[in-house]
XYZ file of C-alpha atoms in Angstrom:
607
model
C -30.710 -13.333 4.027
C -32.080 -16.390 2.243
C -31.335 -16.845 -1.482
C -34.844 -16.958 -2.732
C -35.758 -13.624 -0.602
C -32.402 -12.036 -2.348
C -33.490 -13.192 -5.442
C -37.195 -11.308 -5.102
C -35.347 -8.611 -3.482
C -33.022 -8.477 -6.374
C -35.887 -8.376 -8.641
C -37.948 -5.861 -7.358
C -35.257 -3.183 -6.938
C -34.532 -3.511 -10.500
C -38.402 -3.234 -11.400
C -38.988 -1.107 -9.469
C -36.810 1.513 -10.908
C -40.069 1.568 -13.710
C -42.004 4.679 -12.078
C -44.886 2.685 -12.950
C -44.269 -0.333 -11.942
C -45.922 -0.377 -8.615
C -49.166 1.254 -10.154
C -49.427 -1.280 -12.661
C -48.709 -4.080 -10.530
C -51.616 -3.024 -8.260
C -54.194 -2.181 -10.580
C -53.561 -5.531 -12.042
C -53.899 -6.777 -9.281
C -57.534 -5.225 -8.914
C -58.555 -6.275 -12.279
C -58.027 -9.838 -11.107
C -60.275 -9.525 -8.350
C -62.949 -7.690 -9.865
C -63.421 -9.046 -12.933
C -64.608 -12.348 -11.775
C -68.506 -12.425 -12.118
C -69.741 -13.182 -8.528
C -72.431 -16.117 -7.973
C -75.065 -13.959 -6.733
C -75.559 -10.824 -5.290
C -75.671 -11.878 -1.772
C -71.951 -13.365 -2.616
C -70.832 -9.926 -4.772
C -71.090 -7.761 -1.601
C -68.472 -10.476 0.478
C -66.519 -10.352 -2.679
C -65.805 -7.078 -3.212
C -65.004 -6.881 0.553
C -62.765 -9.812 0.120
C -61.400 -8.264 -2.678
C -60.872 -4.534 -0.947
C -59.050 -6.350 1.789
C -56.843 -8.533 -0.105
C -55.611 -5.770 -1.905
C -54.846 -3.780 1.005
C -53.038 -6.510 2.543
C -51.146 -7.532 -1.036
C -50.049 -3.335 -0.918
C -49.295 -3.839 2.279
C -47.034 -6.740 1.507
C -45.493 -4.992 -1.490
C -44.525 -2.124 0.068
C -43.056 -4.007 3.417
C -40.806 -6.294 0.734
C -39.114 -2.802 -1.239
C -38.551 -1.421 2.729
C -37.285 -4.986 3.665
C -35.207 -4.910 -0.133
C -33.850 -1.324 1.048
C -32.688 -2.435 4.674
C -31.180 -5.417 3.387
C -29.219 -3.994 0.769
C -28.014 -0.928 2.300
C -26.566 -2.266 5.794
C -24.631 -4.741 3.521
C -22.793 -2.118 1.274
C -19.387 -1.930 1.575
C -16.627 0.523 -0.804
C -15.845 -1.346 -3.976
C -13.052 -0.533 -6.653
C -13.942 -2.142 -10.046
C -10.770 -2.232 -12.360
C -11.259 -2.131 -16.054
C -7.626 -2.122 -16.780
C -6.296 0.940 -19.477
C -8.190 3.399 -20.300
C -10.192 3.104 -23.609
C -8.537 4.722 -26.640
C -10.349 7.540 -29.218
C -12.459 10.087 -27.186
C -15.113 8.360 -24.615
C -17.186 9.477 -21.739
C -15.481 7.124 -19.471
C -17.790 8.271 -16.356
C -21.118 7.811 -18.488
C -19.450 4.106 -19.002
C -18.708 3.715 -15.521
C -22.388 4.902 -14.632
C -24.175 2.847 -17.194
C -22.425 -0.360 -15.895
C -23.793 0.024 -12.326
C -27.329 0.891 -13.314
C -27.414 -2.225 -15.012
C -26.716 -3.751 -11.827
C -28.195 -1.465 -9.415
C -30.658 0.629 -11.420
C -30.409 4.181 -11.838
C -31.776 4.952 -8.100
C -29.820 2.875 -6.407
C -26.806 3.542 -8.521
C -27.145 7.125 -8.188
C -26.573 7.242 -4.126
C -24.231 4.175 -4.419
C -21.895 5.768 -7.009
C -18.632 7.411 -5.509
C -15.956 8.339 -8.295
C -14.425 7.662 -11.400
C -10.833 7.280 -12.027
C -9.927 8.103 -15.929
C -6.239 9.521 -15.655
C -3.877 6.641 -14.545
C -5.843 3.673 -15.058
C -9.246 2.606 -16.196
C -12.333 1.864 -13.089
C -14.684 3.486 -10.907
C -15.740 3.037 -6.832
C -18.605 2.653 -5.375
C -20.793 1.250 -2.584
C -22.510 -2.449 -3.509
C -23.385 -5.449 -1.850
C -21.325 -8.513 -2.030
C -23.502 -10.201 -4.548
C -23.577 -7.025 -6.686
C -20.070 -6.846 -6.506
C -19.890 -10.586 -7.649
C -22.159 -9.423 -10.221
C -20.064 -6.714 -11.928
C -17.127 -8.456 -11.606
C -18.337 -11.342 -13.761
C -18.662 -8.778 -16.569
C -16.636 -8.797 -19.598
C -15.502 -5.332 -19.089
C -14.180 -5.931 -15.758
C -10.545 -7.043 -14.796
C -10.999 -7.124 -10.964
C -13.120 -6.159 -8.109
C -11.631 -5.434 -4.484
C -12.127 -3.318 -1.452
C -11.956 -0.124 -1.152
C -9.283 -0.133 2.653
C -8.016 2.922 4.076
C -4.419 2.755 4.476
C -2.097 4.061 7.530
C 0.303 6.815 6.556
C 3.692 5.475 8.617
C 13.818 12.291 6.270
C 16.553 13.902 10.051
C 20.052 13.679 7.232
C 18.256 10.593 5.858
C 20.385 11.477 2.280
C 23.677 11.880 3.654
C 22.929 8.409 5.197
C 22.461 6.530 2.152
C 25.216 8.174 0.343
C 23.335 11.378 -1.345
C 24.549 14.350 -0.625
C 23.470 17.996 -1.511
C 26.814 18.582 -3.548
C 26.390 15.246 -5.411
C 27.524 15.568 -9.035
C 24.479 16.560 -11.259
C 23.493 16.691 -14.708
C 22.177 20.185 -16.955
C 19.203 18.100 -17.938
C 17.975 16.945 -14.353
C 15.257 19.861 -14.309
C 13.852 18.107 -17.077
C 13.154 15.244 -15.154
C 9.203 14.665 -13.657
C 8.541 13.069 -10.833
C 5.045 12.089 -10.182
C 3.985 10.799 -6.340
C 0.983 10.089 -4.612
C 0.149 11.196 -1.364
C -2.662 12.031 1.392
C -2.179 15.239 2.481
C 0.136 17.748 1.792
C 1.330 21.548 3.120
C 2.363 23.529 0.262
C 3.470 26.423 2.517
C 6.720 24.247 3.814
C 10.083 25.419 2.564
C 10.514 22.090 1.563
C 7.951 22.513 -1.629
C 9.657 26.010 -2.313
C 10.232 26.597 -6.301
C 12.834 29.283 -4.730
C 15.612 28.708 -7.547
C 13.508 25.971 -10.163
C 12.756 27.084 -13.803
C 9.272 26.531 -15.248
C 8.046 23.070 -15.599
C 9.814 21.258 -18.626
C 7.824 21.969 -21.833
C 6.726 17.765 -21.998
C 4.855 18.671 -19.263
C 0.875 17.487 -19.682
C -0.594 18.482 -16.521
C -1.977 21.589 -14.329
C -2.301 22.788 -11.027
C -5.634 22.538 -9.431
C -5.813 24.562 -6.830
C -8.387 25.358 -4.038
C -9.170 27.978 -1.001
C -6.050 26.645 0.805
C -3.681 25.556 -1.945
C -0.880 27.316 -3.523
C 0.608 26.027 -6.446
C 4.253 26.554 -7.582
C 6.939 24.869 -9.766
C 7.260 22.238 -6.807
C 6.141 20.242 -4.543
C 20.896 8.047 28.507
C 19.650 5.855 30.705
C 19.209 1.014 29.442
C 17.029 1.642 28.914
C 16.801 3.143 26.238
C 13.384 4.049 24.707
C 11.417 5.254 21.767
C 9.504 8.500 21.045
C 9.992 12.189 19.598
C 9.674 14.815 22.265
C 9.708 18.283 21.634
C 9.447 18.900 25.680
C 12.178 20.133 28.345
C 11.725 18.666 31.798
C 14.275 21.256 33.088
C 16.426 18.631 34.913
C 13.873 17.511 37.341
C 13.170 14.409 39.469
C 9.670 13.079 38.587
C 7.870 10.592 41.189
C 6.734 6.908 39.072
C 3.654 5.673 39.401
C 2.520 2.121 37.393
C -1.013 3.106 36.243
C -2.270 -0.363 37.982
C -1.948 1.036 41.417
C -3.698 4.362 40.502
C -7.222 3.442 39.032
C -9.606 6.159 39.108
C -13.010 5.676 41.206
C -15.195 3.741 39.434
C -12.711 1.959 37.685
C -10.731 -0.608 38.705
C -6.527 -2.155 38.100
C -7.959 -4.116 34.654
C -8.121 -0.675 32.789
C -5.921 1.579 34.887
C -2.689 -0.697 34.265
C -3.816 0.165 30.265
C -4.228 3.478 30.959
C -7.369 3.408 29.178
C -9.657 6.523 28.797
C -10.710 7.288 32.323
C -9.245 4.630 34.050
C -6.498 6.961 35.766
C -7.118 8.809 39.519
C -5.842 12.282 38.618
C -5.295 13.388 42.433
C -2.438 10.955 42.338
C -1.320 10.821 38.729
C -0.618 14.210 38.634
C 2.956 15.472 38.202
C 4.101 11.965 38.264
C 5.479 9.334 35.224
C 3.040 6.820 34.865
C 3.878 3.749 33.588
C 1.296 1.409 31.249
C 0.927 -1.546 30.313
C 0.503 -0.754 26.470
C 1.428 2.321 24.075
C -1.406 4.258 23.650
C -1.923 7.935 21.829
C -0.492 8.944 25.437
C -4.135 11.232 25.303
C -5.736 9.515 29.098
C -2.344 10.547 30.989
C -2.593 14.096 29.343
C -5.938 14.479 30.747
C -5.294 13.511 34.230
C -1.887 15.841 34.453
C 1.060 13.295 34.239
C 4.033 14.985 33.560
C 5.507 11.985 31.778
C 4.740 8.494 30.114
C 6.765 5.086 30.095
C 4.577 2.576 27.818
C 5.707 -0.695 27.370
C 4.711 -3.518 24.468
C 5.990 -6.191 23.385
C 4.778 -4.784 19.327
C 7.144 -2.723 17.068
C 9.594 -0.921 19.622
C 12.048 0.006 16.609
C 9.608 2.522 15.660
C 9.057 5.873 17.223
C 5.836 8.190 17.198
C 5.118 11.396 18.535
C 3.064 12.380 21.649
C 1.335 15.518 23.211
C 3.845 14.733 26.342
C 7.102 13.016 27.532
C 6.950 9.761 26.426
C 9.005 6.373 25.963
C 8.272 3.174 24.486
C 9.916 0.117 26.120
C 9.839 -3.529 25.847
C 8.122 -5.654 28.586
C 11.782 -7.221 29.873
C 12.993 -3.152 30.338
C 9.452 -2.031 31.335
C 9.182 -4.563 34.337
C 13.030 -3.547 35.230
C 11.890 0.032 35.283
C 8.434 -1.080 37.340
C 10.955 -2.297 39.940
C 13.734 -0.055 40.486
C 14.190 2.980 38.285
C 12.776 6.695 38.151
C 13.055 8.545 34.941
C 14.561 12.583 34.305
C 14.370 12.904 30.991
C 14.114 11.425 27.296
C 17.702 11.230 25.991
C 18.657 10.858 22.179
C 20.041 8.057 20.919
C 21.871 6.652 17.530
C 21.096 4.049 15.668
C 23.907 1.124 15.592
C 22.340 -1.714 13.873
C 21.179 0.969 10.598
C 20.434 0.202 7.958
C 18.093 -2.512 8.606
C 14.698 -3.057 8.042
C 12.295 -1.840 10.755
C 9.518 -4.278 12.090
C 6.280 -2.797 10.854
C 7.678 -3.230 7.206
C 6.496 -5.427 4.949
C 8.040 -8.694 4.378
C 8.041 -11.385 1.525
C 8.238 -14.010 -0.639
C 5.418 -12.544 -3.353
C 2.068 -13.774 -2.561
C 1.096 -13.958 -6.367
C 4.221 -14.823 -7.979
C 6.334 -16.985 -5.406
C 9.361 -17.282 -8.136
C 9.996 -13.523 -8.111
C 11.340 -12.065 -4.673
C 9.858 -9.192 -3.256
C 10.875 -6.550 -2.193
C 12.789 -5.369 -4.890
C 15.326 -2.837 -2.411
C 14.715 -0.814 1.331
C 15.330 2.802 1.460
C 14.975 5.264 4.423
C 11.437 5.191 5.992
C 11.701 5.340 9.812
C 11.932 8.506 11.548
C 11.936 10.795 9.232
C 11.698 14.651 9.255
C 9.554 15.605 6.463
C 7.319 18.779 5.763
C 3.812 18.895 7.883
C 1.054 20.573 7.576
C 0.628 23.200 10.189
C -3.180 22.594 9.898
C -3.161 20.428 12.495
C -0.600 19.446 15.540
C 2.094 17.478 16.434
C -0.234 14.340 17.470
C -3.412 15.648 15.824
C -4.778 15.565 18.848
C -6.941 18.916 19.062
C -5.741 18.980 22.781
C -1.811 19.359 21.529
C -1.380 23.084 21.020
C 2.209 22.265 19.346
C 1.685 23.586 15.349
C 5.277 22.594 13.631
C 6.168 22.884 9.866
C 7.999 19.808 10.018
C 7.184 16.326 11.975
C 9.186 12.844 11.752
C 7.072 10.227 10.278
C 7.515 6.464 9.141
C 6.573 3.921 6.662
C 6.180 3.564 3.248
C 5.112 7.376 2.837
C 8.588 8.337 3.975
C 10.672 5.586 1.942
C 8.909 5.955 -1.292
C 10.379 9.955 -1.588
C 13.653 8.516 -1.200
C 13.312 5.579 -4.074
C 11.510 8.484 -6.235
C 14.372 10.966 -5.849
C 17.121 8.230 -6.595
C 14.880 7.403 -10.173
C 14.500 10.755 -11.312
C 18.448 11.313 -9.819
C 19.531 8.017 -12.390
C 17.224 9.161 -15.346
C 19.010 12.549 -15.145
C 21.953 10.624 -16.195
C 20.029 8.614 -18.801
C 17.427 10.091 -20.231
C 16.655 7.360 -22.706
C 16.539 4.001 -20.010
C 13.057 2.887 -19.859
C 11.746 1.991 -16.321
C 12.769 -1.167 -15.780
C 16.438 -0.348 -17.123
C 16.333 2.318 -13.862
C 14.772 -0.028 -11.457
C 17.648 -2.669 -12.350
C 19.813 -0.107 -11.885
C 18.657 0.553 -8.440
C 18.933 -3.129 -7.234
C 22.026 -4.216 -8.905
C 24.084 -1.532 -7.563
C 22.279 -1.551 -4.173
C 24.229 -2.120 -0.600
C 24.305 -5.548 0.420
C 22.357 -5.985 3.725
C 23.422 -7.901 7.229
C 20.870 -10.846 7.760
C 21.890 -10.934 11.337
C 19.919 -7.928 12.082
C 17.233 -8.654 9.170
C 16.647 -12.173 10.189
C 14.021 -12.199 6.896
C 17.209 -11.877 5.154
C 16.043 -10.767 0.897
C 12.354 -11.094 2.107
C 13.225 -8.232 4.801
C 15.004 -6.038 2.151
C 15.679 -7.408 -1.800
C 18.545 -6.282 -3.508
C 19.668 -4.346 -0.200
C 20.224 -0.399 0.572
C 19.268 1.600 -2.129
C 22.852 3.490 -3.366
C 21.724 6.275 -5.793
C 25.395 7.728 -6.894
C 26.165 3.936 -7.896
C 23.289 3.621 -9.514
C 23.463 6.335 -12.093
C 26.582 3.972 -13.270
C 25.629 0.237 -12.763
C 27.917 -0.936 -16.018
C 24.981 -3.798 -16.919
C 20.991 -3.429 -17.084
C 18.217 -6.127 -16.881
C 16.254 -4.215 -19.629
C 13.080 -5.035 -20.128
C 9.894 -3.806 -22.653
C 5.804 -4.486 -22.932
C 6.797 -7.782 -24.969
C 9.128 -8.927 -22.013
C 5.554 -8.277 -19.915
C 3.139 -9.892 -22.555
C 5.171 -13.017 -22.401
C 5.056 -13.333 -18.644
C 1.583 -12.414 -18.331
C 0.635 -15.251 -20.602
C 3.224 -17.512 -19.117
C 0.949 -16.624 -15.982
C -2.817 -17.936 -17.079
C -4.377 -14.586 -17.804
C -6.924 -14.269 -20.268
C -7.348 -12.610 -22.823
C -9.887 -10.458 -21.492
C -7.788 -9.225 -18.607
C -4.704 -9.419 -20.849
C -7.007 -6.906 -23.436
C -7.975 -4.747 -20.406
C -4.593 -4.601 -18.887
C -2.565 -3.550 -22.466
C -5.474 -1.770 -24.415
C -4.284 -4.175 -27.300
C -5.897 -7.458 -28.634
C -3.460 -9.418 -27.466
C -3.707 -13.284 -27.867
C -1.311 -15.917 -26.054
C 0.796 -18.641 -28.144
C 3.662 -20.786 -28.246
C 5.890 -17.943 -29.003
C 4.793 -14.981 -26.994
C 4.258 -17.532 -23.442
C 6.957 -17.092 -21.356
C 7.556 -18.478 -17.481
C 8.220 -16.626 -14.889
C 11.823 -17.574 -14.620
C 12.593 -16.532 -17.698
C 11.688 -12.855 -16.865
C 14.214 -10.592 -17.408
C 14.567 -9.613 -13.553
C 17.683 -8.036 -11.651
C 17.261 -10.930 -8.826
C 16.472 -14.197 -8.829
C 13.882 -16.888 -7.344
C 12.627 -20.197 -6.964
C 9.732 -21.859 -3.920
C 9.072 -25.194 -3.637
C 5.736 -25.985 -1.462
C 7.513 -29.098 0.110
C 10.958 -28.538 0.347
C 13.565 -31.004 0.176
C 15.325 -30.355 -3.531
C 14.343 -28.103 -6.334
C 16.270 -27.199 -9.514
C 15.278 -24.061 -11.702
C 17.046 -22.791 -15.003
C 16.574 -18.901 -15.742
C 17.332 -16.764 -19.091
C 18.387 -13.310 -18.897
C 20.245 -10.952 -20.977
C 22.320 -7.836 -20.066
C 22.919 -4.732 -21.664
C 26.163 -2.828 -21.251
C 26.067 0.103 -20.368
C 29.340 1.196 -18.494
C 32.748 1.273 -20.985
C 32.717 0.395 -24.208
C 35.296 -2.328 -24.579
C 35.161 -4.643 -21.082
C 34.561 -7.966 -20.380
C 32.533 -9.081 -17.226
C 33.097 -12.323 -15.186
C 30.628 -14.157 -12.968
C 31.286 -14.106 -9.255
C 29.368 -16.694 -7.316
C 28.640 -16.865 -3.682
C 26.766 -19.754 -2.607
C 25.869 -21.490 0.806
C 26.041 -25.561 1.337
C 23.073 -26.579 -0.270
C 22.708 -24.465 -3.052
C 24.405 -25.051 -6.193
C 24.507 -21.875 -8.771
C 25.588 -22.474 -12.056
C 26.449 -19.649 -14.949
C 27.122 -20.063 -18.646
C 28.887 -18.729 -19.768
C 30.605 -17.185 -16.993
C 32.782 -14.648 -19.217
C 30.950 -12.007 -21.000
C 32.662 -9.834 -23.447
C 31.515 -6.177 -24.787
C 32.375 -4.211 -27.570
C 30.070 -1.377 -27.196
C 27.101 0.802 -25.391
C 24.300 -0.969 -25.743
C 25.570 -4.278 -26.923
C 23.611 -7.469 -25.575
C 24.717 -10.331 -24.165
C 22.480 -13.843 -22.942
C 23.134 -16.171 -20.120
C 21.207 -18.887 -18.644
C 21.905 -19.326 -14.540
C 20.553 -23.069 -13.150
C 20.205 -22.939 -9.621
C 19.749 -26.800 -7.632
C 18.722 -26.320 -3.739
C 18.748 -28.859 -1.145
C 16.413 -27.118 1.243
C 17.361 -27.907 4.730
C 15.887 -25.238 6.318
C 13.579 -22.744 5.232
C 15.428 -20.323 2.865
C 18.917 -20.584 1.322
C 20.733 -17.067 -0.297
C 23.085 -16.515 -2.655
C 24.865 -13.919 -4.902
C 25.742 -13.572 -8.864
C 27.889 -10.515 -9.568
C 28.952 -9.458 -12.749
C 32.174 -8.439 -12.429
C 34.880 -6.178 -14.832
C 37.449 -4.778 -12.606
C 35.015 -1.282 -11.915
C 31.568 -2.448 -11.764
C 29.913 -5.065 -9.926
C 26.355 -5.829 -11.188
C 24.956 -7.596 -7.924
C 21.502 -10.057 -8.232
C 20.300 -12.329 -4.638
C 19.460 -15.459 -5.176
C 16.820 -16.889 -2.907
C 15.953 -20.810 -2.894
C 12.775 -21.040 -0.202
C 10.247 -23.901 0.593
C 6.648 -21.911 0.468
């Protein structure tokens, strides 16, 4: 759309939120015309025709512009999230803010079928459908921290706790039912054992929140063969020989080897895929072999293959090189289940680093157990959620983030148990410091694949040292950052204003790990401050352990420090120099007394 027809476009929807506007417009229009004393009164009659047709035309024209304003700015909306940082202290109708805000923008018509929700409990903003321009608009306000789109995101444990060390008869603490943990997810069955309150107390009296529950919510106190393939089957072939087909010799009539090698919808003959394993060319839902009665699927891919799903039949993923071996030569029985060797390691679909936003502070922090993983599921819906699976299960094996963020929750609320007074960042430090070191053969990312390493929870309730950290520690590296003080006001709910003293860099964060990018390469040298609190014994005395590849030079003074109680601090100042001859050097600083050993990575990386 051209700028000067968004401009009138922009004008008139805001005007024409006036219920009057229109009307008065027109009949001003009128006046014009007919207020102009005609020549004669041969000349008054083509006038007022003149006139009567003009206006008709300019009404005509008006109302053609709002429809054209309309059309334009509707098929252009897209799902916004404005962020206005913490909420607002004292007592304030934050969704009467919210609303006010986009009726300046959009006017109160508009605004009313554009406006979606307001969120007022964890942080401060509201959603809604707008234009880009609006969006620009809104986000230029004082009020505003950021604007982004609203994106739907893909939801991706078997003995998953016995595998990282956690096991039901770990030692536990009296207070540990005192302990809150908060998480946020899509969908959930409350009917699965595994949200039973069977044995729990009533929530701990610090407790601020309630149960809403609806029509179907309950509320309680909780919440062999090379190849070798990936899937979850739930189905017994009995033993049996199955004939292979490859789904580009079968195509269906009216369809031709293009589509049928995909096994795309349709695309299959069902006279001769039935019974048979059918081979494709991709992994699909496995739904177009269902249909035409395979008994069986074999889909290879070159994409993730360390990842398995679930299917409403048979099914294995391969990878082209054992998919083209199986084209030639093999028939398949049966599914077979397999182990693991190369666990723990990070799976392919996972996401990798350095930071984006801040290059000089590594990301990810730690991995924990994410991929195949039996958790509760809802038996609203099947195995596949395909409506043609019949299969209704109370429990399913998922991936992803969804699965892995349980895990990292449990291990928090497991190490708070312990201590009850560590602030957040005292836990998370605890988390990665005492977390299993990781092979980078089989995580060829190496810390961008998975941080600290393997999340250890028994070690961590223990680490002997913290990287503590408060909202000064925060302040400092904001600043240190460029924000202003309007985002830094939005973000902290406090007047906050950046000088000499409170602007800190980013390597002077008080972090568990340790980073530093240069966009060129070749050699970069970075000094970082940090200071450690003890608490393991009383009375020890740590020593720094350095491991260190050619190239990378890691320096720590002083390299003895000595404790003479909980709590007690101690500074050090680690300068790193890296000659980068490749694209990412690693190293180690551990913090070492004889019984615990306070692990950080250090990552050198050209960006």
């Amino acid at each position: 759309m051209p700028a000067t027809w968004q401009a009138t476009c922009r004008a008139v929807r805001k005007s024409r939120e006036d219920s009057n506007f229109l009307f008065v417009f027109i009949r001003a229009y009128f006046v014009d015309i007919v207020v102009e004393p005609p020549l004669n009164n041969k000349l008054s009659a083509i006038h007022s025709m003149a006139s009567h047709t003009s206006s008709l035309l300019f009404i005509t024209l008006i109302s053609t512009l709002l429809v054209s304003c309309n059309a334009a700015s509707e098929t252009n909306e897209k799902v916004f999230i404005v962020y206005m940082g913490e909420l607002p202290k004292g007592d304030f109708a934050v969704s009467s803010i919210h609303r006010n805000m986009l009726q300046s923008v959009l006017g109160s018509k508009r605004a009313s079928k554009s406006w979606l929700r307001s969120y007022h409990k964890s942080f401060n903003g509201f959603a809604a459908k707008m234009t880009e321009e609006e969006k620009d608009t809104i986000a230029g306000m004082d009020a505003v921290v950021s604007v982004f789109p609203s994106t739907k995101k893909q939801l991706h444990t078997t003995r998953s706790w016995d595998f990282m060390g956690f096991p039901q008869d770990v030692k536990r603490t009296k207070i540990e039912s005192d302990v809150i943990v908060g998480m946020l997810d899509s969908g959930i069955w409350p009917e699965s054992e595994s949200f039973s309150d069977e044995g729990f107390g009533p929530p701990p009296s610090k407790w601020k929140g309630s149960c809403q529950a609806s029509s179907n919510f309950t509320c309680n106190n909780c919440l062999s063969f090379i190849f070798q393939g990936v899937s979850l089957n739930t189905f017994e072939l009995q033993e049996e020989m199955y004939s292979l087909v490859y789904g580009g010799n079968v195509p269906a009539p009216g369809a031709d080897d293009s589509e049928s090698r995909y096994c795309l919808p349709d695309s299959l003959d069902a006279k001769q895929v039935n019974g048979t394993i059918v081979l494709c060319d991709t992994v699909g839902d496995g739904i177009p072999q269902v249909l035409v009665g395979a008994t069986g699927t074999i889909m290879q891919d070159d994409g993730f293959i360390d990842s398995a799903s679930a299917f409403p039949l048979p099914a294995s993923c391969l990878a082209f090189v054992d998919g083209t071996e199986v084209f030639k030569a093999y028939q398949l029985n049966k599914s077979v289940e397999g182990v693991e060797k190369l666990a723990p390691f990070v799976v392919s679909f996972s996401s990798r680093g350095p930071n984006p936003i801040t290059r000089d502070i590594l990301k990810p922090d730690l991995s924990a157990p994410g991929m195949d993983i039996v958790a509760a599921w809802s038996e609203l819906t099947t195995v596949t959620e395909w409506k043609g699976d019949t299969r209704v299960v109370p429990y399913n094996i998922k991936s992803g983030t969804s699965m892995s963020c349980p895990h990292a929750s449990g291990a928090a609320a497991y190490v708070k148990s312990f201590n009850p007074t560590w602030s957040p960042a005292a836990i998370k430090s605890a988390l990665m410091t005492t977390a299993a070191p990781m092979s980078a053969n089989t995580n060829t990312d190496g810390e961008f694949a998975y941080g600290s390493g393997h999340i250890d929870p028994v070690k961590a309730k223990s680490p002997g040292l913290v990287y503590d950290m408060g909202p000064n520690d925060y302040v400092k590296f904001l600043c240190g950052q460029g924000y202003s003080l309007k985002n830094l006001t939005l973000i902290t709910g406090e007047n906050i204003t950046c000088t000499q003293h409170n602007n800190g860099t980013v390597w002077d964060l008080n972090y568990p790990s340790f980073a530093l990018s240069t966009k060129s390469g070749g050699f970069v040298t970075r000094v970082f401050h940090r200071t450690v609190t003890n608490v393991g014994s009383p009375v020890s005395t740590y020593t720094a352990v350095i491991v260190a590849p050619t190239g990378l030079s890691i320096n720590v003074l002083p390299s003895i420090l000595p404790f003479k109680s909980i709590g007690q601090k101690q500074t050090f100042v680690v300068t790193v120099n890296a000659t980068l001859t490749s694209s990412r050097l690693s190293g180690i600083l551990v913090w070492n007394d004889g019984m615990f050993h306070v692990r950080s990575p250090i990552v050198a990386y050209a960006a």
